[in-house]
PDB file of C-alpha atoms in Angstrom:
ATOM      1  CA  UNK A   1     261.086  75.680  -0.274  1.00 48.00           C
ATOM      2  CA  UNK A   2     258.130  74.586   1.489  1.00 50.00           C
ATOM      3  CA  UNK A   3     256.931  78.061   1.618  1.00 49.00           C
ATOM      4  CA  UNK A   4     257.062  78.490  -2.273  1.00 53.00           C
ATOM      5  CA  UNK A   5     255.240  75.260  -2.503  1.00 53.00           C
ATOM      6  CA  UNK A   6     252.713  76.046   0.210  1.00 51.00           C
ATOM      7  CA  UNK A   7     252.637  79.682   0.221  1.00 51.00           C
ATOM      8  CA  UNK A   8     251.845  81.993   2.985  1.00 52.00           C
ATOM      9  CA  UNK A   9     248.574  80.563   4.266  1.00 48.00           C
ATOM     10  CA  UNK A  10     250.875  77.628   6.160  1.00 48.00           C
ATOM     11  CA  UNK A  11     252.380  79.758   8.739  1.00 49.00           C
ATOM     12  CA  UNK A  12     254.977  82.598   9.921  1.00 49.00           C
ATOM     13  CA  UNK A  13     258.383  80.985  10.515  1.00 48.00           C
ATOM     14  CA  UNK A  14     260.639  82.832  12.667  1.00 47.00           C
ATOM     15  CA  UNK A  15     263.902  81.509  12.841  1.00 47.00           C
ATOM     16  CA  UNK A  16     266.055  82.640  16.265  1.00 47.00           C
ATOM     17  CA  UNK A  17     269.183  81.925  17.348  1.00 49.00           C
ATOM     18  CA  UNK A  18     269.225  78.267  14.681  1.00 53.00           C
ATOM     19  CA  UNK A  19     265.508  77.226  16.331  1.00 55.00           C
ATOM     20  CA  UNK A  20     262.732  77.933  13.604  1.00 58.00           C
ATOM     21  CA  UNK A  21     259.595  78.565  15.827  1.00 58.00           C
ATOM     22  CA  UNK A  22     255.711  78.543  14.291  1.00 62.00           C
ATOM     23  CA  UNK A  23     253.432  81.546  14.798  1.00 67.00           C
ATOM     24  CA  UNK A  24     250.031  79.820  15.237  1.00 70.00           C
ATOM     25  CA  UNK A  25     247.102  82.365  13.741  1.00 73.00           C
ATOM     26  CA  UNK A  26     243.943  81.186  14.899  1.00 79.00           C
ATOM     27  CA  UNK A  27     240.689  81.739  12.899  1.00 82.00           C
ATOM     28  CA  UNK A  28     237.230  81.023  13.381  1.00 86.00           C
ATOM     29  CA  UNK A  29     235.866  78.532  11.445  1.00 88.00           C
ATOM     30  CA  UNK A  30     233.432  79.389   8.083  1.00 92.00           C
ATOM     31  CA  UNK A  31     230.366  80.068   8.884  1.00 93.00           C
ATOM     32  CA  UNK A  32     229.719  76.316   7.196  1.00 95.00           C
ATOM     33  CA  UNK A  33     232.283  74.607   9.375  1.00 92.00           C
ATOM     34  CA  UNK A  34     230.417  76.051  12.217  1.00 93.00           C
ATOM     35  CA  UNK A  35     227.213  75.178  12.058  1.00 95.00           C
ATOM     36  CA  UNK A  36     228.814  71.574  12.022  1.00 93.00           C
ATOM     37  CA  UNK A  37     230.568  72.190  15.125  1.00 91.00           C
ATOM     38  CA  UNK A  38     227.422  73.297  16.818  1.00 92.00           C
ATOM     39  CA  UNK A  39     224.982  70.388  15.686  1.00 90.00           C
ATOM     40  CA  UNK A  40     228.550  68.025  16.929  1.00 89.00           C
ATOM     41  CA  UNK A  41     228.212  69.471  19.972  1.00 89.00           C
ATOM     42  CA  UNK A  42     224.484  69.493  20.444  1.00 87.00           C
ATOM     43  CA  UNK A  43     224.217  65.639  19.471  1.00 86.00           C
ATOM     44  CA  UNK A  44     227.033  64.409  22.230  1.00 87.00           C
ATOM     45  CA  UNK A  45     224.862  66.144  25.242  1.00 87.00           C
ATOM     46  CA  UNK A  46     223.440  63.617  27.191  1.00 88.00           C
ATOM     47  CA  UNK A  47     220.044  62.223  26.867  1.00 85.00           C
ATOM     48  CA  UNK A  48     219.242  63.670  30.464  1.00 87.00           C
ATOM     49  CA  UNK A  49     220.913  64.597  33.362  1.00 88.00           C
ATOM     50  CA  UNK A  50     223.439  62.274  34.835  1.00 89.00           C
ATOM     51  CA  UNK A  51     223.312  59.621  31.458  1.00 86.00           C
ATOM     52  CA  UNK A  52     227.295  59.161  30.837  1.00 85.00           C
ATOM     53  CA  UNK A  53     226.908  56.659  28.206  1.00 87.00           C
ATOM     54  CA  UNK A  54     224.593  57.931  25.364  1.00 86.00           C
ATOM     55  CA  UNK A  55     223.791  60.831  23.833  1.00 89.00           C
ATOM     56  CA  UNK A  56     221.529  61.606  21.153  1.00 85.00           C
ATOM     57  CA  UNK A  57     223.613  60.681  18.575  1.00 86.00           C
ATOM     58  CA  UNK A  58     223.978  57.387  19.959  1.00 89.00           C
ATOM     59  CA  UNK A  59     220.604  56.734  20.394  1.00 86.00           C
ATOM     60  CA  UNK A  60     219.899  57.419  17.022  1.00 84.00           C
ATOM     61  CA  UNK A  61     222.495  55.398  15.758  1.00 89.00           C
ATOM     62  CA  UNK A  62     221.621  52.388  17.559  1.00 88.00           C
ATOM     63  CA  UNK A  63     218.130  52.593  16.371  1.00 86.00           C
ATOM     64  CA  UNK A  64     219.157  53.139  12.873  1.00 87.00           C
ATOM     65  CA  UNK A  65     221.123  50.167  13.067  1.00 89.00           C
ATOM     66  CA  UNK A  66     218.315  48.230  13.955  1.00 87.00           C
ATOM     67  CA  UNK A  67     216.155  49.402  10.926  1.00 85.00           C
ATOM     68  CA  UNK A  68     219.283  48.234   8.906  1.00 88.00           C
ATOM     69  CA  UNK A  69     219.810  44.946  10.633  1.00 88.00           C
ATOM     70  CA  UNK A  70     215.874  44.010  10.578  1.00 86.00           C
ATOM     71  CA  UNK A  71     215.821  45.662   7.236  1.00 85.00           C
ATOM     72  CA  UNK A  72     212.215  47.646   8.600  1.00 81.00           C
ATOM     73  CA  UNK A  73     210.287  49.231   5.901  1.00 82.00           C
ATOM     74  CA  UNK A  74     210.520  53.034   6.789  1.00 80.00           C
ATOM     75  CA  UNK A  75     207.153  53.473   7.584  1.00 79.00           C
ATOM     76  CA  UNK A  76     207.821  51.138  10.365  1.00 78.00           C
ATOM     77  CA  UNK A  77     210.180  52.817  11.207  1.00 73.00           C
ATOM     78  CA  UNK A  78     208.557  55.913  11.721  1.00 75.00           C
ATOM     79  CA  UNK A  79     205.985  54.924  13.202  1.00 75.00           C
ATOM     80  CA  UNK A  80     208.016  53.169  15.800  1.00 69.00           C
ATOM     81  CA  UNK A  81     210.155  56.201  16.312  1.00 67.00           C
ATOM     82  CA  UNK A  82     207.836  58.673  17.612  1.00 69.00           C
ATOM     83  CA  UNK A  83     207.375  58.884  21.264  1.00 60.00           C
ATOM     84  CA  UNK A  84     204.087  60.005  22.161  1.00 48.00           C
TER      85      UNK A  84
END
């Protein structure tokens, strides 16, 4: 039943001795899906070496948080994110 309402794409059941066991088929993701893996992956490294509590994804989120909460024009903003 669930297989006529799912179709194949769900799985291969194999049913043995009254225990129904599922054949996993792994697949890389689209080519899409991907590319959000990787830019996951490269915004949880660490800011440097040895910093276990932010990443670049946190720092950017706690500084857009403060544009939000100070409600700073974007130009502001900006200006006062560039380091250098």
């Amino acid at each position: 039943m669930i297989m006529d309402h799912d179709g194949p794409s769900i799985g291969q059941y194999i049913e043995q001795e009254g225990v129904i066991e599922i054949e996993c088929i792994e697949e890389n993701p689209n080519p899409e899906a991907q590319e959000f893996f990787d830019m996951l992956t490269t915004v949880q490294a660490p800011l440097w070496e040895g910093c276990e509590h932010h990443s670049e994804l946190s720092a950017f989120l706690t500084s857009l948080s403060l544009k939000s909460y100070y409600n700073m024009l974007e130009g502001c903003f900006k200006y006062g994110s560039t380091y250098g």
